[in-house]
Amino acid sequence: MGGAAVAGAAVYRAFTRRPPPPAVPAPHAEELKARLAESRSVVAEREEFESAETPVDQAEPVSPELSDRRRAVHERGRRVAEQMRRPGATEE
């Protein structure tokens, strides 16, 4: 008897369900659509800008002098950073 009551209630709910409320557009939907359109134009501008750049695999190798100088600058920076981390450190 209890099972029939539960089944009857389920059937009743299935047939008397209210339809979902109509979809109301969010108040900020237009703003979001405008921002999306703007971002698409920015992507197109970026692709146009980057098309003028040389890809990494086509770039010329760095000269040895520049490479050595760059390495020396980085080493000096590391030394200075290590000195600054030490307590009571003073400049060279």
PDB file of N, CA and C in Angstrom:
ATOM      1  N   MET A   1       0.827  -1.187   0.000  1.00  0.00           N
ATOM      2  CA  MET A   1       0.000   0.000   0.000  1.00  0.00           C
ATOM      3  C   MET A   1       0.876   1.257   0.000  1.00  0.00           C
ATOM      4  N   GLY A   2       1.942   1.199   0.817  1.00  0.00           N
ATOM      5  CA  GLY A   2       2.844   2.354   0.886  1.00  0.00           C
ATOM      6  C   GLY A   2       3.543   2.584  -0.438  1.00  0.00           C
ATOM      7  N   GLY A   3       3.938   1.499  -1.097  1.00  0.00           N
ATOM      8  CA  GLY A   3       4.614   1.614  -2.390  1.00  0.00           C
ATOM      9  C   GLY A   3       3.702   2.231  -3.437  1.00  0.00           C
ATOM     10  N   ALA A   4       2.446   1.874  -3.401  1.00  0.00           N
ATOM     11  CA  ALA A   4       1.486   2.431  -4.358  1.00  0.00           C
ATOM     12  C   ALA A   4       1.308   3.926  -4.109  1.00  0.00           C
ATOM     13  N   ALA A   5       1.337   4.332  -2.836  1.00  0.00           N
ATOM     14  CA  ALA A   5       1.185   5.750  -2.500  1.00  0.00           C
ATOM     15  C   ALA A   5       2.389   6.542  -3.007  1.00  0.00           C
ATOM     16  N   VAL A   6       3.582   5.994  -2.827  1.00  0.00           N
ATOM     17  CA  VAL A   6       4.798   6.675  -3.305  1.00  0.00           C
ATOM     18  C   VAL A   6       4.785   6.750  -4.834  1.00  0.00           C
ATOM     19  N   ALA A   7       4.413   5.670  -5.488  1.00  0.00           N
ATOM     20  CA  ALA A   7       4.350   5.673  -6.942  1.00  0.00           C
ATOM     21  C   ALA A   7       3.298   6.666  -7.436  1.00  0.00           C
ATOM     22  N   GLY A   8       2.163   6.701  -6.769  1.00  0.00           N
ATOM     23  CA  GLY A   8       1.107   7.647  -7.151  1.00  0.00           C
ATOM     24  C   GLY A   8       1.578   9.083  -6.979  1.00  0.00           C
ATOM     25  N   ALA A   9       2.299   9.370  -5.896  1.00  0.00           N
ATOM     26  CA  ALA A   9       2.813  10.721  -5.676  1.00  0.00           C
ATOM     27  C   ALA A   9       3.836  11.087  -6.749  1.00  0.00           C
ATOM     28  N   ALA A  10       4.670  10.144  -7.146  1.00  0.00           N
ATOM     29  CA  ALA A  10       5.665  10.414  -8.187  1.00  0.00           C
ATOM     30  C   ALA A  10       4.984  10.703  -9.517  1.00  0.00           C
ATOM     31  N   VAL A  11       3.952   9.949  -9.844  1.00  0.00           N
ATOM     32  CA  VAL A  11       3.224  10.181 -11.092  1.00  0.00           C
ATOM     33  C   VAL A  11       2.533  11.531 -11.044  1.00  0.00           C
ATOM     34  N   TYR A  12       1.938  11.852  -9.902  1.00  0.00           N
ATOM     35  CA  TYR A  12       1.263  13.139  -9.750  1.00  0.00           C
ATOM     36  C   TYR A  12       2.245  14.290  -9.954  1.00  0.00           C
ATOM     37  N   ARG A  13       3.422  14.212  -9.358  1.00  0.00           N
ATOM     38  CA  ARG A  13       4.442  15.274  -9.495  1.00  0.00           C
ATOM     39  C   ARG A  13       4.936  15.383 -10.930  1.00  0.00           C
ATOM     40  N   ALA A  14       5.054  14.254 -11.612  1.00  0.00           N
ATOM     41  CA  ALA A  14       5.533  14.280 -12.989  1.00  0.00           C
ATOM     42  C   ALA A  14       4.558  15.009 -13.907  1.00  0.00           C
ATOM     43  N   PHE A  15       3.269  14.824 -13.663  1.00  0.00           N
ATOM     44  CA  PHE A  15       2.279  15.462 -14.520  1.00  0.00           C
ATOM     45  C   PHE A  15       1.941  16.885 -14.103  1.00  0.00           C
ATOM     46  N   THR A  16       2.212  17.260 -12.885  1.00  0.00           N
ATOM     47  CA  THR A  16       1.847  18.600 -12.418  1.00  0.00           C
ATOM     48  C   THR A  16       3.055  19.520 -12.282  1.00  0.00           C
ATOM     49  N   ARG A  17       4.157  19.137 -12.835  1.00  0.00           N
ATOM     50  CA  ARG A  17       5.340  20.004 -12.755  1.00  0.00           C
ATOM     51  C   ARG A  17       5.097  21.288 -13.514  1.00  0.00           C
ATOM     52  N   ARG A  18       5.602  22.341 -12.949  1.00  0.00           N
ATOM     53  CA  ARG A  18       5.494  23.635 -13.605  1.00  0.00           C
ATOM     54  C   ARG A  18       6.586  23.750 -14.660  1.00  0.00           C
ATOM     55  N   PRO A  19       6.268  24.400 -15.752  1.00  0.00           N
ATOM     56  CA  PRO A  19       7.315  24.604 -16.757  1.00  0.00           C
ATOM     57  C   PRO A  19       8.369  25.565 -16.194  1.00  0.00           C
ATOM     58  N   PRO A  20       9.602  25.435 -16.636  1.00  0.00           N
ATOM     59  CA  PRO A  20      10.638  26.324 -16.125  1.00  0.00           C
ATOM     60  C   PRO A  20      10.327  27.771 -16.508  1.00  0.00           C
ATOM     61  N   PRO A  21      10.740  28.719 -15.694  1.00  0.00           N
ATOM     62  CA  PRO A  21      10.456  30.114 -16.012  1.00  0.00           C
ATOM     63  C   PRO A  21      11.165  30.511 -17.306  1.00  0.00           C
ATOM     64  N   PRO A  22      10.618  31.459 -18.038  1.00  0.00           N
ATOM     65  CA  PRO A  22      11.253  31.865 -19.296  1.00  0.00           C
ATOM     66  C   PRO A  22      12.636  32.458 -19.017  1.00  0.00           C
ATOM     67  N   ALA A  23      13.534  32.212 -19.921  1.00  0.00           N
ATOM     68  CA  ALA A  23      14.902  32.692 -19.755  1.00  0.00           C
ATOM     69  C   ALA A  23      14.933  34.204 -19.913  1.00  0.00           C
ATOM     70  N   VAL A  24      15.436  34.860 -18.891  1.00  0.00           N
ATOM     71  CA  VAL A  24      15.568  36.309 -18.903  1.00  0.00           C
ATOM     72  C   VAL A  24      17.045  36.618 -19.095  1.00  0.00           C
ATOM     73  N   PRO A  25      17.377  37.404 -20.099  1.00  0.00           N
ATOM     74  CA  PRO A  25      18.795  37.693 -20.299  1.00  0.00           C
ATOM     75  C   PRO A  25      19.359  38.457 -19.095  1.00  0.00           C
ATOM     76  N   ALA A  26      20.558  38.104 -18.759  1.00  0.00           N
ATOM     77  CA  ALA A  26      21.207  38.771 -17.629  1.00  0.00           C
ATOM     78  C   ALA A  26      21.430  40.237 -17.975  1.00  0.00           C
ATOM     79  N   PRO A  27      21.355  41.119 -16.982  1.00  0.00           N
ATOM     80  CA  PRO A  27      21.509  42.548 -17.271  1.00  0.00           C
ATOM     81  C   PRO A  27      22.887  42.906 -17.827  1.00  0.00           C
ATOM     82  N   HIS A  28      23.881  42.127 -17.521  1.00  0.00           N
ATOM     83  CA  HIS A  28      25.231  42.429 -17.987  1.00  0.00           C
ATOM     84  C   HIS A  28      25.610  41.644 -19.241  1.00  0.00           C
ATOM     85  N   ALA A  29      24.654  40.966 -19.848  1.00  0.00           N
ATOM     86  CA  ALA A  29      24.950  40.146 -21.025  1.00  0.00           C
ATOM     87  C   ALA A  29      25.436  40.993 -22.187  1.00  0.00           C
ATOM     88  N   GLU A  30      24.830  42.152 -22.397  1.00  0.00           N
ATOM     89  CA  GLU A  30      25.239  43.011 -23.511  1.00  0.00           C
ATOM     90  C   GLU A  30      26.660  43.514 -23.309  1.00  0.00           C
ATOM     91  N   GLU A  31      26.985  43.842 -22.074  1.00  0.00           N
ATOM     92  CA  GLU A  31      28.344  44.301 -21.769  1.00  0.00           C
ATOM     93  C   GLU A  31      29.356  43.186 -22.064  1.00  0.00           C
ATOM     94  N   LEU A  32      29.018  41.964 -21.666  1.00  0.00           N
ATOM     95  CA  LEU A  32      29.911  40.835 -21.922  1.00  0.00           C
ATOM     96  C   LEU A  32      30.069  40.568 -23.411  1.00  0.00           C
ATOM     97  N   LYS A  33      28.986  40.697 -24.163  1.00  0.00           N
ATOM     98  CA  LYS A  33      29.064  40.508 -25.615  1.00  0.00           C
ATOM     99  C   LYS A  33      29.967  41.567 -26.244  1.00  0.00           C
ATOM    100  N   ALA A  34      29.868  42.805 -25.767  1.00  0.00           N
ATOM    101  CA  ALA A  34      30.712  43.880 -26.295  1.00  0.00           C
ATOM    102  C   ALA A  34      32.174  43.617 -25.984  1.00  0.00           C
ATOM    103  N   ARG A  35      32.452  43.161 -24.762  1.00  0.00           N
ATOM    104  CA  ARG A  35      33.835  42.859 -24.383  1.00  0.00           C
ATOM    105  C   ARG A  35      34.389  41.706 -25.218  1.00  0.00           C
ATOM    106  N   LEU A  36      33.567  40.709 -25.506  1.00  0.00           N
ATOM    107  CA  LEU A  36      33.998  39.588 -26.328  1.00  0.00           C
ATOM    108  C   LEU A  36      34.328  40.054 -27.744  1.00  0.00           C
ATOM    109  N   ALA A  37      33.492  40.904 -28.318  1.00  0.00           N
ATOM    110  CA  ALA A  37      33.755  41.433 -29.656  1.00  0.00           C
ATOM    111  C   ALA A  37      35.046  42.248 -29.662  1.00  0.00           C
ATOM    112  N   GLU A  38      35.271  43.029 -28.608  1.00  0.00           N
ATOM    113  CA  GLU A  38      36.498  43.821 -28.514  1.00  0.00           C
ATOM    114  C   GLU A  38      37.726  42.919 -28.420  1.00  0.00           C
ATOM    115  N   SER A  39      37.626  41.845 -27.648  1.00  0.00           N
ATOM    116  CA  SER A  39      38.780  40.954 -27.496  1.00  0.00           C
ATOM    117  C   SER A  39      39.099  40.252 -28.814  1.00  0.00           C
ATOM    118  N   ARG A  40      38.090  39.962 -29.611  1.00  0.00           N
ATOM    119  CA  ARG A  40      38.343  39.337 -30.914  1.00  0.00           C
ATOM    120  C   ARG A  40      39.135  40.278 -31.817  1.00  0.00           C
ATOM    121  N   SER A  41      38.815  41.564 -31.771  1.00  0.00           N
ATOM    122  CA  SER A  41      39.563  42.512 -32.597  1.00  0.00           C
ATOM    123  C   SER A  41      40.987  42.657 -32.090  1.00  0.00           C
ATOM    124  N   VAL A  42      41.179  42.583 -30.776  1.00  0.00           N
ATOM    125  CA  VAL A  42      42.523  42.678 -30.203  1.00  0.00           C
ATOM    126  C   VAL A  42      43.359  41.476 -30.644  1.00  0.00           C
ATOM    127  N   VAL A  43      42.763  40.305 -30.686  1.00  0.00           N
ATOM    128  CA  VAL A  43      43.478  39.101 -31.128  1.00  0.00           C
ATOM    129  C   VAL A  43      43.916  39.266 -32.580  1.00  0.00           C
ATOM    130  N   ALA A  44      43.050  39.808 -33.407  1.00  0.00           N
ATOM    131  CA  ALA A  44      43.399  40.014 -34.817  1.00  0.00           C
ATOM    132  C   ALA A  44      44.548  41.011 -34.937  1.00  0.00           C
ATOM    133  N   GLU A  45      44.507  42.082 -34.129  1.00  0.00           N
ATOM    134  CA  GLU A  45      45.595  43.062 -34.145  1.00  0.00           C
ATOM    135  C   GLU A  45      46.901  42.430 -33.686  1.00  0.00           C
ATOM    136  N   ARG A  46      46.826  41.593 -32.679  1.00  0.00           N
ATOM    137  CA  ARG A  46      48.032  40.953 -32.152  1.00  0.00           C
ATOM    138  C   ARG A  46      48.646  40.026 -33.205  1.00  0.00           C
ATOM    139  N   GLU A  47      47.815  39.258 -33.872  1.00  0.00           N
ATOM    140  CA  GLU A  47      48.327  38.356 -34.906  1.00  0.00           C
ATOM    141  C   GLU A  47      48.986  39.149 -36.032  1.00  0.00           C
ATOM    142  N   GLU A  48      48.391  40.294 -36.383  1.00  0.00           N
ATOM    143  CA  GLU A  48      48.984  41.138 -37.425  1.00  0.00           C
ATOM    144  C   GLU A  48      50.324  41.688 -36.949  1.00  0.00           C
ATOM    145  N   PHE A  49      50.397  42.113 -35.695  1.00  0.00           N
ATOM    146  CA  PHE A  49      51.631  42.647 -35.132  1.00  0.00           C
ATOM    147  C   PHE A  49      52.722  41.583 -35.091  1.00  0.00           C
ATOM    148  N   GLU A  50      52.354  40.387 -34.626  1.00  0.00           N
ATOM    149  CA  GLU A  50      53.339  39.318 -34.486  1.00  0.00           C
ATOM    150  C   GLU A  50      53.775  38.738 -35.835  1.00  0.00           C
ATOM    151  N   SER A  51      53.008  38.950 -36.877  1.00  0.00           N
ATOM    152  CA  SER A  51      53.403  38.423 -38.184  1.00  0.00           C
ATOM    153  C   SER A  51      54.663  39.114 -38.701  1.00  0.00           C
ATOM    154  N   ALA A  52      54.945  40.319 -38.219  1.00  0.00           N
ATOM    155  CA  ALA A  52      56.141  41.047 -38.646  1.00  0.00           C
ATOM    156  C   ALA A  52      57.389  40.606 -37.884  1.00  0.00           C
ATOM    157  N   GLU A  53      57.230  39.852 -36.818  1.00  0.00           N
ATOM    158  CA  GLU A  53      58.365  39.397 -36.026  1.00  0.00           C
ATOM    159  C   GLU A  53      59.015  38.164 -36.646  1.00  0.00           C
ATOM    160  N   THR A  54      60.288  38.014 -36.365  1.00  0.00           N
ATOM    161  CA  THR A  54      61.024  36.844 -36.847  1.00  0.00           C
ATOM    162  C   THR A  54      60.795  35.686 -35.884  1.00  0.00           C
ATOM    163  N   PRO A  55      60.351  34.540 -36.374  1.00  0.00           N
ATOM    164  CA  PRO A  55      60.166  33.384 -35.482  1.00  0.00           C
ATOM    165  C   PRO A  55      61.504  32.943 -34.880  1.00  0.00           C
ATOM    166  N   VAL A  56      61.451  32.354 -33.723  1.00  0.00           N
ATOM    167  CA  VAL A  56      62.653  31.946 -33.006  1.00  0.00           C
ATOM    168  C   VAL A  56      63.487  30.973 -33.824  1.00  0.00           C
ATOM    169  N   ASP A  57      62.843  30.059 -34.498  1.00  0.00           N
ATOM    170  CA  ASP A  57      63.608  29.069 -35.263  1.00  0.00           C
ATOM    171  C   ASP A  57      64.254  29.660 -36.513  1.00  0.00           C
ATOM    172  N   GLN A  58      63.858  30.868 -36.906  1.00  0.00           N
ATOM    173  CA  GLN A  58      64.462  31.516 -38.057  1.00  0.00           C
ATOM    174  C   GLN A  58      65.403  32.653 -37.657  1.00  0.00           C
ATOM    175  N   ALA A  59      65.524  32.936 -36.380  1.00  0.00           N
ATOM    176  CA  ALA A  59      66.375  34.033 -35.903  1.00  0.00           C
ATOM    177  C   ALA A  59      67.848  33.666 -36.072  1.00  0.00           C
ATOM    178  N   GLU A  60      68.660  34.699 -36.241  1.00  0.00           N
ATOM    179  CA  GLU A  60      70.097  34.481 -36.369  1.00  0.00           C
ATOM    180  C   GLU A  60      70.684  34.174 -35.001  1.00  0.00           C
ATOM    181  N   PRO A  61      71.712  33.342 -34.940  1.00  0.00           N
ATOM    182  CA  PRO A  61      72.325  33.035 -33.652  1.00  0.00           C
ATOM    183  C   PRO A  61      73.015  34.278 -33.069  1.00  0.00           C
ATOM    184  N   VAL A  62      73.110  34.311 -31.746  1.00  0.00           N
ATOM    185  CA  VAL A  62      73.733  35.425 -31.043  1.00  0.00           C
ATOM    186  C   VAL A  62      75.243  35.308 -31.192  1.00  0.00           C
ATOM    187  N   SER A  63      75.898  36.451 -31.394  1.00  0.00           N
ATOM    188  CA  SER A  63      77.351  36.427 -31.544  1.00  0.00           C
ATOM    189  C   SER A  63      77.998  35.989 -30.236  1.00  0.00           C
ATOM    190  N   PRO A  64      79.169  35.362 -30.300  1.00  0.00           N
ATOM    191  CA  PRO A  64      79.830  34.889 -29.082  1.00  0.00           C
ATOM    192  C   PRO A  64      80.155  36.026 -28.118  1.00  0.00           C
ATOM    193  N   GLU A  65      80.516  37.209 -28.633  1.00  0.00           N
ATOM    194  CA  GLU A  65      80.837  38.324 -27.746  1.00  0.00           C
ATOM    195  C   GLU A  65      79.614  38.740 -26.942  1.00  0.00           C
ATOM    196  N   LEU A  66      78.476  38.819 -27.593  1.00  0.00           N
ATOM    197  CA  LEU A  66      77.250  39.207 -26.909  1.00  0.00           C
ATOM    198  C   LEU A  66      76.840  38.142 -25.900  1.00  0.00           C
ATOM    199  N   SER A  67      77.006  36.900 -26.271  1.00  0.00           N
ATOM    200  CA  SER A  67      76.670  35.805 -25.370  1.00  0.00           C
ATOM    201  C   SER A  67      77.555  35.837 -24.124  1.00  0.00           C
ATOM    202  N   ASP A  68      78.858  36.074 -24.308  1.00  0.00           N
ATOM    203  CA  ASP A  68      79.776  36.156 -23.165  1.00  0.00           C
ATOM    204  C   ASP A  68      79.430  37.345 -22.276  1.00  0.00           C
ATOM    205  N   ARG A  69      79.112  38.469 -22.892  1.00  0.00           N
ATOM    206  CA  ARG A  69      78.762  39.661 -22.110  1.00  0.00           C
ATOM    207  C   ARG A  69      77.482  39.422 -21.313  1.00  0.00           C
ATOM    208  N   ARG A  70      76.503  38.813 -21.939  1.00  0.00           N
ATOM    209  CA  ARG A  70      75.237  38.516 -21.261  1.00  0.00           C
ATOM    210  C   ARG A  70      75.474  37.584 -20.075  1.00  0.00           C
ATOM    211  N   ARG A  71      76.310  36.572 -20.266  1.00  0.00           N
ATOM    212  CA  ARG A  71      76.617  35.626 -19.196  1.00  0.00           C
ATOM    213  C   ARG A  71      77.304  36.349 -18.037  1.00  0.00           C
ATOM    214  N   ALA A  72      78.247  37.251 -18.349  1.00  0.00           N
ATOM    215  CA  ALA A  72      78.963  37.996 -17.309  1.00  0.00           C
ATOM    216  C   ALA A  72      78.013  38.891 -16.515  1.00  0.00           C
ATOM    217  N   VAL A  73      77.077  39.524 -17.192  1.00  0.00           N
ATOM    218  CA  VAL A  73      76.110  40.389 -16.498  1.00  0.00           C
ATOM    219  C   VAL A  73      75.258  39.556 -15.547  1.00  0.00           C
ATOM    220  N   HIS A  74      74.822  38.401 -15.980  1.00  0.00           N
ATOM    221  CA  HIS A  74      74.001  37.542 -15.124  1.00  0.00           C
ATOM    222  C   HIS A  74      74.799  37.031 -13.923  1.00  0.00           C
ATOM    223  N   GLU A  75      76.032  36.661 -14.143  1.00  0.00           N
ATOM    224  CA  GLU A  75      76.874  36.186 -13.027  1.00  0.00           C
ATOM    225  C   GLU A  75      77.081  37.291 -12.016  1.00  0.00           C
ATOM    226  N   ARG A  76      77.339  38.510 -12.498  1.00  0.00           N
ATOM    227  CA  ARG A  76      77.529  39.647 -11.580  1.00  0.00           C
ATOM    228  C   ARG A  76      76.239  39.902 -10.798  1.00  0.00           C
ATOM    229  N   GLY A  77      75.124  39.835 -11.449  1.00  0.00           N
ATOM    230  CA  GLY A  77      73.849  40.026 -10.774  1.00  0.00           C
ATOM    231  C   GLY A  77      73.605  38.980  -9.697  1.00  0.00           C
ATOM    232  N   ARG A  78      73.964  37.735  -9.975  1.00  0.00           N
ATOM    233  CA  ARG A  78      73.806  36.676  -8.968  1.00  0.00           C
ATOM    234  C   ARG A  78      74.700  36.935  -7.759  1.00  0.00           C
ATOM    235  N   ARG A  79      75.951  37.355  -8.019  1.00  0.00           N
ATOM    236  CA  ARG A  79      76.868  37.644  -6.907  1.00  0.00           C
ATOM    237  C   ARG A  79      76.323  38.770  -6.038  1.00  0.00           C
ATOM    238  N   VAL A  80      75.853  39.828  -6.655  1.00  0.00           N
ATOM    239  CA  VAL A  80      75.313  40.963  -5.903  1.00  0.00           C
ATOM    240  C   VAL A  80      74.079  40.529  -5.119  1.00  0.00           C
ATOM    241  N   ALA A  81      73.219  39.731  -5.720  1.00  0.00           N
ATOM    242  CA  ALA A  81      72.019  39.259  -5.026  1.00  0.00           C
ATOM    243  C   ALA A  81      72.396  38.401  -3.817  1.00  0.00           C
ATOM    244  N   GLU A  82      73.410  37.541  -3.960  1.00  0.00           N
ATOM    245  CA  GLU A  82      73.854  36.712  -2.835  1.00  0.00           C
ATOM    246  C   GLU A  82      74.410  37.583  -1.720  1.00  0.00           C
ATOM    247  N   GLN A  83      75.161  38.633  -2.072  1.00  0.00           N
ATOM    248  CA  GLN A  83      75.702  39.533  -1.064  1.00  0.00           C
ATOM    249  C   GLN A  83      74.578  40.257  -0.335  1.00  0.00           C
ATOM    250  N   MET A  84      73.556  40.646  -1.051  1.00  0.00           N
ATOM    251  CA  MET A  84      72.438  41.366  -0.435  1.00  0.00           C
ATOM    252  C   MET A  84      71.651  40.462   0.511  1.00  0.00           C
ATOM    253  N   ARG A  85      71.641  39.176   0.262  1.00  0.00           N
ATOM    254  CA  ARG A  85      70.895  38.243   1.116  1.00  0.00           C
ATOM    255  C   ARG A  85      71.624  37.968   2.431  1.00  0.00           C
ATOM    256  N   ARG A  86      72.945  38.146   2.445  1.00  0.00           N
ATOM    257  CA  ARG A  86      73.710  37.893   3.658  1.00  0.00           C
ATOM    258  C   ARG A  86      73.435  38.977   4.699  1.00  0.00           C
ATOM    259  N   PRO A  87      73.303  38.588   5.951  1.00  0.00           N
ATOM    260  CA  PRO A  87      73.082  39.600   6.992  1.00  0.00           C
ATOM    261  C   PRO A  87      74.327  40.469   7.140  1.00  0.00           C
ATOM    262  N   GLY A  88      74.128  41.761   7.326  1.00  0.00           N
ATOM    263  CA  GLY A  88      75.242  42.694   7.498  1.00  0.00           C
ATOM    264  C   GLY A  88      76.034  42.892   6.239  1.00  0.00           C
ATOM    265  N   ALA A  89      75.422  42.696   5.066  1.00  0.00           N
ATOM    266  CA  ALA A  89      76.149  42.802   3.805  1.00  0.00           C
ATOM    267  C   ALA A  89      76.415  44.262   3.475  1.00  0.00           C
ATOM    268  N   THR A  90      77.579  44.494   2.850  1.00  0.00           N
ATOM    269  CA  THR A  90      77.939  45.827   2.375  1.00  0.00           C
ATOM    270  C   THR A  90      78.236  45.734   0.901  1.00  0.00           C
ATOM    271  N   GLU A  91      78.132  46.876   0.207  1.00  0.00           N
ATOM    272  CA  GLU A  91      78.381  46.878  -1.235  1.00  0.00           C
ATOM    273  C   GLU A  91      79.871  46.792  -1.503  1.00  0.00           C
ATOM    274  N   GLU A  92      80.226  46.337  -2.707  1.00  0.00           N
ATOM    275  CA  GLU A  92      81.618  46.205  -3.109  1.00  0.00           C
ATOM    276  C   GLU A  92      82.231  47.547  -3.339  1.00  0.00           C
TER     277      GLU A  92
END
